[in-house]
XYZ file of C-alpha atoms in Angstrom:
739
model
C -84.326 51.246 37.813
C -83.611 51.662 34.253
C -85.731 54.028 32.387
C -84.624 52.875 28.920
C -86.379 50.477 26.663
C -87.247 47.049 28.188
C -89.035 43.952 27.148
C -92.946 44.209 27.381
C -94.794 42.082 29.854
C -97.909 43.016 31.804
C -96.970 46.502 32.584
C -95.908 47.397 29.130
C -97.987 50.719 29.365
C -96.215 52.022 32.425
C -92.741 53.257 32.341
C -90.404 52.429 35.311
C -90.421 55.915 36.719
C -94.333 55.827 36.796
C -93.935 53.634 39.915
C -93.011 56.638 42.132
C -93.028 56.074 45.877
C -93.751 52.645 46.018
C -90.113 50.970 45.286
C -90.072 49.516 48.880
C -93.431 47.619 48.820
C -92.505 46.407 45.274
C -89.416 44.877 46.548
C -90.979 43.348 49.408
C -93.620 41.848 47.094
C -91.028 40.253 44.892
C -88.919 38.878 47.998
C -92.113 37.185 49.234
C -92.936 35.803 45.850
C -89.613 34.237 45.522
C -88.774 33.271 49.088
C -92.131 33.412 51.086
C -94.650 30.618 52.028
C -98.306 31.000 51.751
C -100.232 33.957 51.265
C -99.643 37.646 51.726
C -102.522 40.356 51.770
C -101.682 43.380 49.758
C -104.004 46.345 51.259
C -104.545 49.034 48.884
C -106.731 52.008 48.666
C -108.959 52.464 45.431
C -106.604 53.812 42.663
C -103.368 53.444 44.796
C -101.580 51.052 42.272
C -102.153 47.697 43.439
C -102.746 46.272 39.860
C -99.427 48.142 38.590
C -97.460 46.757 41.590
C -98.487 43.010 40.651
C -97.737 43.759 37.071
C -94.367 45.001 37.821
C -93.707 42.155 40.078
C -94.729 39.695 37.423
C -92.580 41.246 34.947
C -89.561 41.137 37.396
C -90.140 37.727 38.209
C -90.629 36.821 34.244
C -87.758 38.690 32.810
C -85.090 39.255 35.726
C -85.404 36.891 38.740
C -86.389 33.675 36.884
C -86.702 31.554 40.066
C -90.349 31.052 40.020
C -93.200 31.017 37.709
C -95.373 34.059 38.072
C -99.040 33.762 37.246
C -101.254 36.629 37.356
C -105.223 36.517 37.702
C -107.807 39.157 38.197
C -111.019 38.486 39.894
C -112.551 41.369 38.065
C -115.418 40.624 35.783
C -118.853 39.036 36.093
C -119.597 35.240 35.383
C -120.484 31.959 37.207
C -118.086 29.977 39.443
C -117.253 27.595 36.457
C -116.260 30.522 34.195
C -114.089 32.115 36.897
C -112.314 28.526 37.515
C -111.859 28.010 33.892
C -110.352 31.494 33.317
C -107.965 30.616 36.190
C -106.687 27.251 35.016
C -106.237 28.690 31.543
C -104.129 31.578 32.856
C -101.949 29.241 35.036
C -101.254 27.054 32.068
C -100.695 29.642 29.192
C -98.673 31.891 31.569
C -96.514 28.986 32.711
C -95.889 28.126 29.070
C -95.118 31.620 28.284
C -92.376 31.613 30.886
C -90.945 28.019 30.007
C -90.522 29.090 26.454
C -89.460 32.619 27.158
C -91.988 34.090 24.938
C -93.753 37.230 26.684
C -95.849 37.738 23.469
C -98.040 34.867 24.498
C -99.038 36.918 27.606
C -101.366 39.168 25.402
C -102.019 36.974 22.382
C -105.046 35.385 23.908
C -103.947 31.947 22.763
C -106.496 29.003 23.478
C -105.651 26.159 26.009
C -105.264 23.728 23.131
C -102.549 26.027 21.357
C -100.749 26.416 24.758
C -100.589 22.640 25.115
C -99.182 22.204 21.731
C -96.265 24.428 22.101
C -95.542 23.676 25.749
C -92.136 21.838 26.391
C -92.379 18.204 26.197
C -91.425 17.726 29.777
C -94.216 19.834 31.025
C -96.883 19.225 28.354
C -98.113 16.003 29.996
C -98.503 17.879 33.377
C -100.521 20.481 31.946
C -102.771 18.344 30.009
C -103.393 16.491 33.338
C -104.091 19.707 35.085
C -106.577 20.779 32.364
C -108.223 17.501 32.417
C -108.472 17.017 36.077
C -108.776 20.610 37.563
C -110.921 22.450 34.612
C -114.566 22.815 35.600
C -115.119 21.638 31.996
C -114.942 18.015 33.381
C -116.568 18.917 36.893
C -119.783 16.940 37.687
C -121.053 19.374 40.402
C -124.558 20.497 39.852
C -124.273 24.306 39.142
C -127.365 25.068 41.311
C -126.285 23.387 44.534
C -125.309 26.790 46.099
C -122.489 27.973 48.039
C -120.830 24.545 48.688
C -120.751 23.783 44.874
C -119.076 27.154 44.195
C -116.588 26.379 46.611
C -115.958 22.618 45.236
C -115.639 24.131 41.689
C -113.230 26.908 42.664
C -110.944 24.900 45.072
C -110.702 22.100 42.295
C -109.228 24.671 39.887
C -107.020 26.559 42.284
C -105.713 23.274 43.713
C -103.996 23.012 40.199
C -101.201 25.579 41.557
C -100.354 23.182 44.422
C -100.262 20.119 42.113
C -98.015 22.204 39.908
C -95.773 22.972 42.795
C -95.546 19.379 43.731
C -94.314 18.547 40.156
C -91.552 21.075 40.544
C -92.821 24.078 38.767
C -92.491 26.553 41.550
C -95.571 28.881 40.953
C -96.230 32.089 42.546
C -99.676 33.492 42.176
C -100.408 37.128 41.999
C -104.210 37.670 42.576
C -105.819 40.990 41.858
C -109.271 42.389 43.049
C -109.929 39.865 45.678
C -112.530 42.129 47.175
C -114.513 41.661 43.890
C -114.335 37.823 44.478
C -115.819 38.084 47.877
C -118.566 40.296 46.803
C -119.555 37.949 43.991
C -119.160 34.715 45.452
C -119.590 35.233 49.169
C -117.304 35.783 52.281
C -117.238 31.988 53.237
C -116.120 30.982 49.765
C -113.350 33.574 49.779
C -112.185 32.580 53.257
C -112.168 28.850 52.414
C -110.316 29.105 49.216
C -107.524 31.268 50.343
C -107.330 29.265 53.679
C -106.818 26.089 51.229
C -104.048 27.761 49.226
C -102.322 28.962 52.317
C -102.581 25.418 53.877
C -101.194 23.895 50.733
C -98.182 26.020 50.860
C -98.906 27.777 47.555
C -97.062 31.055 47.270
C -99.422 34.173 46.569
C -100.182 37.730 46.932
C -103.851 38.610 47.235
C -104.344 42.331 46.433
C -107.638 44.225 47.082
C -109.498 47.123 48.873
C -107.407 47.637 52.218
C -110.538 48.155 54.393
C -112.033 44.806 53.091
C -108.814 42.983 53.573
C -108.097 44.264 57.062
C -111.404 42.847 58.430
C -111.637 39.741 56.183
C -108.491 38.227 55.817
C -106.168 36.530 58.333
C -103.177 36.387 56.060
C -99.925 38.368 57.018
C -100.356 41.768 55.380
C -98.558 44.546 53.845
C -99.877 48.027 52.378
C -99.300 50.304 49.632
C -98.916 53.561 51.420
C -100.871 56.645 49.860
C -98.564 58.832 47.925
C -97.699 62.136 49.726
C -98.160 65.462 47.745
C -94.495 65.390 46.325
C -94.697 62.006 45.000
C -98.197 62.538 43.673
C -97.042 65.678 41.788
C -94.242 63.616 40.360
C -96.537 60.732 39.285
C -98.887 63.500 37.651
C -96.221 64.769 35.610
C -95.094 61.426 34.355
C -98.733 60.330 33.310
C -99.234 63.555 31.792
C -96.172 63.330 29.451
C -97.290 59.922 28.422
C -100.368 61.448 27.125
C -98.602 64.438 25.551
C -98.889 67.175 28.148
C -96.028 69.249 29.455
C -97.792 70.749 32.420
C -96.819 73.876 34.272
C -95.771 73.399 37.640
C -98.838 75.097 39.228
C -101.258 72.944 37.074
C -99.366 69.862 37.939
C -99.640 70.714 41.666
C -103.500 71.309 40.961
C -104.169 67.934 39.429
C -102.088 66.123 42.172
C -103.877 67.915 45.093
C -107.462 67.443 43.320
C -107.066 63.635 42.926
C -105.154 63.148 46.192
C -102.722 60.620 44.962
C -105.569 58.334 42.968
C -103.474 57.325 40.175
C -106.130 55.447 38.352
C -108.323 58.558 38.227
C -105.239 60.859 37.142
C -104.628 58.513 34.209
C -108.271 58.636 33.272
C -108.267 62.495 33.506
C -105.339 62.731 31.136
C -106.546 60.053 28.732
C -110.041 61.720 28.472
C -108.351 65.203 27.794
C -106.049 63.562 25.082
C -108.870 62.086 23.409
C -110.902 65.241 23.259
C -108.017 67.373 22.316
C -108.173 69.497 25.426
C -105.802 72.272 26.433
C -104.677 72.177 30.120
C -102.493 75.087 29.985
C -104.065 76.970 33.093
C -106.341 76.675 35.874
C -109.393 77.489 33.735
C -109.068 74.890 31.043
C -107.920 72.359 33.738
C -110.845 72.689 36.086
C -113.237 72.943 32.997
C -111.987 69.569 31.923
C -112.195 68.281 35.602
C -115.722 69.139 35.882
C -116.533 67.544 32.455
C -114.677 64.239 33.743
C -116.865 64.217 37.107
C -120.017 64.801 35.201
C -119.624 62.024 32.817
C -116.125 61.456 31.413
C -113.702 58.762 31.912
C -113.105 59.507 35.579
C -116.858 59.371 36.130
C -116.900 55.786 34.980
C -114.116 54.701 37.183
C -115.831 56.203 40.180
C -119.245 54.647 39.192
C -117.663 51.274 38.868
C -116.499 51.619 42.315
C -119.753 52.744 43.546
C -120.988 49.501 41.936
C -118.882 47.213 44.237
C -121.077 48.768 47.149
C -124.303 48.349 45.220
C -125.655 48.368 41.722
C -129.271 48.425 42.944
C -130.886 51.583 41.785
C -132.701 52.296 44.904
C -129.811 51.749 47.108
C -127.717 54.111 44.955
C -130.335 56.771 45.152
C -130.057 56.347 48.949
C -126.430 56.611 48.839
C -126.697 59.941 46.877
C -129.196 61.214 49.205
C -126.987 60.379 52.483
C -123.913 61.960 50.854
C -126.064 65.264 50.019
C -127.558 65.351 53.504
C -124.204 64.926 55.304
C -122.587 67.432 53.078
C -125.096 70.299 53.426
C -126.135 70.190 57.128
C -124.353 70.373 60.342
C -125.234 66.368 60.797
C -121.760 64.888 61.148
C -122.867 61.120 60.815
C -125.809 59.000 59.916
C -126.542 55.876 62.061
C -127.874 52.639 60.775
C -130.972 53.166 62.810
C -131.791 56.572 61.077
C -131.173 55.258 57.681
C -133.493 52.053 58.198
C -136.192 54.404 59.602
C -135.823 56.847 56.602
C -135.266 54.502 53.673
C -136.915 51.445 55.032
C -134.356 48.767 53.694
C -134.006 46.808 56.605
C -131.140 46.625 59.105
C -129.052 43.789 57.536
C -129.468 45.266 54.175
C -128.472 48.676 55.457
C -125.383 47.392 57.353
C -124.198 45.567 54.346
C -124.260 48.628 52.124
C -122.742 50.870 54.935
C -119.924 48.249 55.203
C -119.213 48.387 51.167
C -119.240 51.926 51.043
C -116.682 52.014 53.818
C -114.524 49.489 51.819
C -114.832 51.456 48.779
C -113.919 54.562 50.643
C -116.773 56.648 49.635
C -117.653 57.007 53.258
C -116.178 56.208 56.784
C -117.958 53.905 59.007
C -117.499 53.972 62.816
C -119.642 52.276 65.549
C -122.598 51.637 63.185
C -122.489 55.599 61.987
C -121.827 56.489 58.223
C -119.797 59.955 57.514
C -118.092 61.561 54.922
C -114.340 61.564 54.746
C -112.710 64.704 55.675
C -111.516 67.133 52.977
C -112.254 66.944 49.069
C -112.128 63.952 46.818
C -113.219 63.269 43.296
C -115.506 60.607 44.512
C -117.415 63.089 46.764
C -117.696 65.645 43.785
C -119.111 62.753 41.746
C -121.789 61.811 44.451
C -122.594 65.357 44.764
C -123.069 65.764 40.886
C -125.093 62.663 40.459
C -127.507 63.640 43.400
C -128.206 67.102 41.709
C -128.618 65.498 38.385
C -130.558 62.404 39.203
C -132.244 62.950 42.358
C -132.903 66.665 42.357
C -133.312 66.722 38.499
C -131.336 70.051 37.885
C -130.587 71.437 34.537
C -127.192 69.661 33.438
C -125.851 72.664 31.522
C -126.850 75.141 34.207
C -125.307 72.973 37.014
C -122.172 72.151 34.855
C -121.559 75.964 34.462
C -122.057 76.811 38.136
C -119.901 73.673 39.038
C -116.997 75.036 36.665
C -117.145 78.552 38.068
C -116.843 77.181 41.591
C -113.838 74.964 40.905
C -112.106 77.636 39.055
C -112.657 79.915 42.069
C -111.461 77.271 44.655
C -108.404 76.229 42.768
C -106.127 78.797 44.104
C -107.184 78.220 47.759
C -107.068 74.517 47.186
C -103.168 74.773 46.587
C -102.793 77.527 49.099
C -104.088 75.083 51.914
C -101.966 72.431 50.600
C -98.812 74.588 50.747
C -99.729 75.608 54.304
C -100.157 72.046 55.163
C -96.558 71.052 53.728
C -95.259 73.869 56.047
C -97.265 73.164 59.198
C -95.688 71.590 62.374
C -97.404 68.287 61.813
C -98.743 68.484 65.425
C -100.021 64.902 65.345
C -96.338 63.593 64.619
C -95.022 66.040 67.243
C -97.433 64.828 70.053
C -96.458 61.147 69.251
C -92.758 62.121 69.473
C -93.332 62.854 73.234
C -92.853 59.307 73.682
C -89.295 59.265 72.518
C -87.958 61.320 75.483
C -89.835 61.679 78.782
C -87.946 64.749 80.075
C -87.177 67.873 77.940
C -85.580 71.282 78.777
C -88.307 73.438 80.084
C -87.266 76.168 77.708
C -88.111 74.385 74.735
C -91.806 74.287 75.616
C -92.343 77.293 77.937
C -92.348 80.577 75.859
C -92.059 82.666 79.215
C -88.630 81.179 79.874
C -87.432 81.058 76.136
C -88.282 84.673 75.729
C -86.150 85.692 78.542
C -83.163 83.616 77.994
C -83.060 82.461 74.149
C -85.245 84.553 71.901
C -82.918 85.827 69.172
C -80.186 83.413 69.925
C -78.827 81.205 67.341
C -79.617 77.394 67.271
C -76.206 76.463 68.208
C -76.172 78.431 71.342
C -79.619 77.175 72.363
C -78.489 73.744 71.708
C -75.252 74.420 74.005
C -77.170 76.131 76.936
C -80.289 73.952 77.108
C -78.307 71.108 78.761
C -77.893 73.273 81.614
C -81.818 74.123 81.682
C -84.154 72.568 84.389
C -86.046 69.725 82.809
C -89.773 69.060 82.913
C -91.562 65.609 82.242
C -93.905 65.018 79.294
C -96.757 62.449 79.007
C -96.353 59.515 77.064
C -98.561 59.906 74.027
C -99.784 56.441 72.465
C -102.277 57.749 69.992
C -102.912 61.236 68.104
C -105.293 62.263 65.614
C -106.656 65.622 63.914
C -109.107 67.087 66.385
C -111.531 67.403 63.689
C -111.694 63.613 63.908
C -113.377 63.849 67.390
C -114.898 67.236 67.163
C -115.746 68.261 63.521
C -117.064 71.800 64.385
C -113.203 72.819 65.046
C -112.889 72.908 61.511
C -114.664 76.323 61.138
C -111.737 77.558 63.186
C -108.526 75.668 62.216
C -107.571 73.527 59.315
C -107.268 69.753 59.794
C -103.386 69.840 60.026
C -103.459 72.821 62.630
C -105.051 71.037 65.407
C -104.355 67.562 66.981
C -105.257 65.723 70.330
C -102.865 63.365 71.796
C -104.136 60.571 74.139
C -101.412 59.506 76.648
C -100.661 58.954 80.319
C -98.116 60.318 82.892
C -96.411 58.295 85.524
C -94.269 58.729 88.324
C -93.338 56.840 91.545
C -96.528 57.781 93.274
C -99.266 57.943 90.579
C -100.080 57.056 87.291
C -102.964 58.935 85.427
C -104.326 59.510 82.033
C -103.340 62.774 80.278
C -104.781 64.225 76.970
C -103.183 67.249 75.285
C -105.135 69.233 72.755
C -102.659 71.327 70.469
C -103.377 73.966 68.001
C -100.879 75.870 65.681
C -101.734 79.639 65.346
C -100.328 81.914 62.748
C -99.447 85.361 63.839
C -96.901 88.135 62.725
C -96.423 89.313 66.300
C -96.899 87.921 69.925
C -100.454 86.860 70.502
C -102.219 89.024 73.158
C -104.185 88.091 76.014
C -107.721 88.463 74.064
C -106.760 86.149 71.220
C -105.064 83.639 73.356
C -108.230 83.169 75.611
C -110.162 82.951 72.369
C -108.158 80.024 71.191
C -108.299 78.370 74.792
C -112.100 78.757 74.663
C -112.191 76.858 71.351
C -109.987 73.868 72.513
C -111.826 73.669 75.807
C -115.161 73.542 73.980
C -113.776 70.528 72.112
C -112.565 68.878 75.180
C -115.837 69.330 77.020
C -117.964 68.280 74.195
C -115.907 65.118 73.663
C -115.902 64.415 77.389
C -112.174 64.418 77.770
C -110.808 63.994 81.295
C -107.491 65.314 82.562
C -106.835 67.479 79.353
C -104.266 70.174 78.778
C -104.179 72.836 76.084
C -101.069 73.534 74.114
C -100.841 76.634 72.031
C -98.156 77.222 69.517
C -97.953 80.551 68.061
C -95.573 81.553 65.262
C -94.260 84.481 67.423
C -95.130 83.324 70.807
C -97.394 85.184 73.402
C -97.415 88.487 75.393
C -96.769 88.317 79.082
C -100.433 88.915 79.639
C -101.468 86.118 77.403
C -98.986 83.697 79.215
C -100.528 84.680 82.456
C -104.117 84.159 81.352
C -102.963 80.689 79.837
C -101.165 79.530 82.965
C -104.438 80.405 85.184
C -106.210 77.853 82.760
C -103.493 75.232 82.990
C -102.469 76.058 79.207
C -98.951 75.886 77.832
C -97.701 78.346 75.402
C -94.847 77.939 73.053
C -93.451 79.782 69.781
C -92.925 77.996 66.386
C -89.237 77.944 66.813
C -89.701 76.337 70.203
C -91.735 73.523 68.836
C -89.233 72.913 65.907
C -86.424 72.683 68.467
C -88.282 70.441 70.839
C -88.967 68.140 67.722
C -85.241 67.972 67.138
C -84.429 67.178 70.896
C -87.015 64.473 71.014
C -85.651 62.953 67.922
C -82.123 62.841 69.180
C -80.921 65.458 66.916
C -80.246 67.975 69.713
C -76.373 67.866 69.680
C -73.764 70.498 68.848
C -73.078 70.717 64.949
C -69.392 70.107 65.665
C -70.102 67.036 67.793
C -72.211 65.292 65.035
C -69.419 63.197 63.588
C -69.453 59.822 65.421
C -66.094 60.007 66.946
C -66.760 58.054 69.995
C -67.266 54.669 71.365
C -70.518 52.544 72.025
C -70.210 49.484 74.247
C -73.268 47.296 75.299
C -72.847 44.778 77.886
C -75.363 42.447 79.910
C -74.389 41.474 83.352
C -76.422 39.111 85.833
C -77.740 40.748 88.970
C -74.950 38.627 91.085
C -73.088 40.121 94.001
C -70.304 42.415 93.009
C -71.080 41.995 89.428
C -71.314 45.738 89.172
C -67.685 45.817 89.663
C -67.218 44.294 86.168
C -69.072 47.306 84.703
C -67.269 49.883 86.788
C -63.962 48.672 85.399
C -65.262 48.953 81.771
C -66.267 52.606 82.476
C -62.956 53.362 83.928
C -61.039 52.039 80.921
C -63.342 53.972 78.669
C -63.126 57.278 80.581
C -59.408 57.176 80.838
C -59.142 56.395 76.944
C -60.979 59.793 76.445
C -58.964 61.806 78.950
C -61.592 62.302 81.789
C -60.250 63.583 84.859
C -60.076 61.253 87.978
C -62.698 62.923 89.792
C -65.053 62.660 87.175
C -64.298 58.920 86.460
C -65.039 58.122 90.245
C -68.254 59.974 89.997
C -69.370 58.101 86.744
C -68.293 54.621 88.346
C -70.158 55.566 91.842
C -73.381 56.569 89.901
C -73.221 53.551 87.839
C -72.896 51.197 90.918
C -75.896 53.000 92.676
C -77.931 52.470 89.511
C -77.137 48.763 89.361
C -77.946 48.242 93.096
C -81.178 50.260 92.668
C -82.050 47.676 89.814
C -81.101 44.799 91.653
C -82.660 45.395 95.001
C -86.000 46.955 93.915
C -86.991 45.660 90.422
C -88.004 42.088 91.257
C -86.477 41.383 87.873
C -87.887 37.995 86.141
C -84.565 37.576 84.271
C -82.235 38.891 86.936
C -80.228 40.952 84.247
C -79.068 44.542 83.773
C -78.580 45.807 80.201
C -75.795 48.533 80.097
C -74.873 50.984 77.242
C -71.798 53.227 77.455
C -71.706 56.147 74.876
C -68.557 58.120 75.343
C -66.543 60.764 73.451
C -64.149 63.574 74.609
C -67.174 65.580 75.349
C -69.535 63.673 77.277
C -69.911 59.963 78.890
C -73.478 58.666 78.901
C -74.486 55.563 80.824
C -77.777 53.744 80.165
C -78.903 51.155 82.541
C -82.122 49.181 81.932
C -83.800 46.240 83.559
C -87.069 44.306 83.371
C -89.390 44.057 86.393
C -91.170 46.600 88.550
C -91.011 50.071 87.261
C -90.269 53.003 89.468
C -93.383 54.592 88.190
C -95.483 51.642 89.370
C -94.710 51.425 92.859
C -94.684 53.881 95.768
C -91.405 53.755 97.743
C -93.298 53.759 100.928
C -94.986 50.431 99.862
C -91.568 48.738 100.526
C -90.821 49.737 103.997
C -89.508 52.958 105.330
C -85.705 51.841 105.490
C -85.775 50.511 101.931
C -87.606 53.590 100.759
C -85.105 55.878 102.314
C -82.456 53.714 100.747
C -83.903 53.683 97.157
C -84.573 57.718 97.286
C -81.027 58.256 98.607
C -79.573 56.408 95.836
C -81.384 58.169 93.147
C -80.559 61.577 94.835
C -76.872 60.402 94.831
C -76.982 59.697 91.281
C -78.310 63.146 90.355
C -75.508 64.871 92.606
C -72.689 62.881 90.841
C -73.947 63.256 87.248
C -74.739 66.273 85.129
C -77.904 64.952 83.772
C -79.983 61.922 85.139
C -83.244 60.888 83.391
C -85.486 58.022 84.707
C -87.694 56.662 81.983
C -90.061 53.729 82.200
C -90.268 51.035 79.640
C -93.094 48.472 78.795
C -91.515 46.121 81.287
C -89.098 47.823 83.422
C -87.047 50.969 83.950
C -84.243 52.680 81.871
C -81.826 55.339 83.833
C -79.832 57.420 81.398
C -77.002 59.419 83.213
C -74.515 61.859 81.529
C -71.366 63.480 82.783
C -69.964 66.131 80.539
C -66.030 66.643 80.309
C -64.569 69.272 82.552
C -62.763 70.762 79.643
C -64.508 69.776 76.422
C -62.707 72.146 73.979
């Protein structure tokens, strides 16, 4: 994007590079508004930039694309259904006129509907007058006290104007903001009915709102604004601070980015408030002092309080929220049930459940199975709740509390950043566990520290990459879901940071059995090999988590910076635990992601051929002929060629005879270069892991087992992997003289 001067539309206060880290979702939104059909839900966390995305989409459509007429409308604000309907029809007409006469100044001029109709092009003026006359609630005869049905009729009448305009050839695309507020103010039924009507009428629109609300309340196809990572959050912090005249040091920039967790609305409020008060943000002391002032009653406090008002503006309910936040933060209590809240505060179950739901949607709390808990980690929203509790409920002296909080925040600042830097350089155990599903078999030396220390410790990566292909392989479970162990067992946070401990839920399959398997992994910092005492300490902690969460068939995996002593490994083995060094874990990730190739072989100089062959008699000979031609082209010796062909035919026969394939097809891929020839055979049907060979009769079982054994003898590597609906066999033959 250009960062130079540009025309001013809805996003006039945001520079192009302010939209850091969300270019992909912006492009997707623009693409949908120009070529899509019906509605698209835009799921966004509070403060993540949903309004900015709609503003930018509007401006791109208005100034650049010029294929549809963009109409932006926000449901924020109070008022009756009639007032909301009138605002919408006015926005539709005035923004359409601005587009048609190419005058962006009208977008912010606040002109009346009469003025807009006067300056509208003659061709469209009659249409707009008809829309205003027919669809404006001013001319509605519906009784305003008739309830929800009347509300829906008033709103549907106005919003149908978009469909009528499209029918007249205007090509309207709606950008609807703050839709969670619409549902809150006018009811879930009205919300669902109105958007269903727009969708049925083929009106192109994006509906942006709180992600947790839209996820549960909308059946529209959805896209999401992903939270900014720390790097992008720091970049955005720098851009916003510059706009308000601040040139931050790197450490202050990082502190603000970490403290606000990528919440751009709060970051902007923070710097706007500092600018208005002439505050210095030159160091941690000044920055944290201003942060506390903002949380106690500045612009940030107002933003957070408005979010809390979404959940409830009732003073009694707000007091209840503040008490719950304090209770959950200051005790070992992890969550509060609806039943406990009803018993303690006496609001009734329905009222309490509704409040819990909206607290979850506004992301002050997290709800799970009727329980309310505080989100993990720190956040300005939590700081604001705690401050309000101590000021409004406990009645503490404001000046005294502010002073104590400033001291605590200044003291916490270095540790806050230290924790972030450690997280950035952590292994990301959750991601590593989920990567187990990419490759079912891995070299044993990449996960067993005893073997790695004996054969590869101190060796360069190139040598390890080269030699592990000759190592024995072991199978890993298929991990289908992973999460921080804190999420299932909060007390582990006393021993390990959130990113340092993870649990992966998966299963393990083979031709005989299929069983669930759960891995609990922990990353341990160490300057030397961990001894037996410390290894058993960490095993105890993870075993406690497994037992308290009633996890069956679990396995412990400890990853230490420098590995483990022989005594420690022996103790871990006796408990069924696995020990690895950090270097092993990093190499394992590379292997799982297909990056484990020799550096000189990274250039793609080979060939890749994919064919699909029916399971007909002698059809395997077609594939064998292709293999022979490819192998000869890359100078493989005759013996290797015959071995590859024979293994291929065996794999083909194995699939044809035993899979009971519904489509009777075999999918084959050949990857060949001067160093190795890889054959991948896939088929749908019964998987090897699902049926015991003995169940098919002794002779058939022997034939199947003999075929698999023959493939292993003929090829250098053979890996059998199960897919969702079938089996994949991957076989590799290395060239005799690769150099």
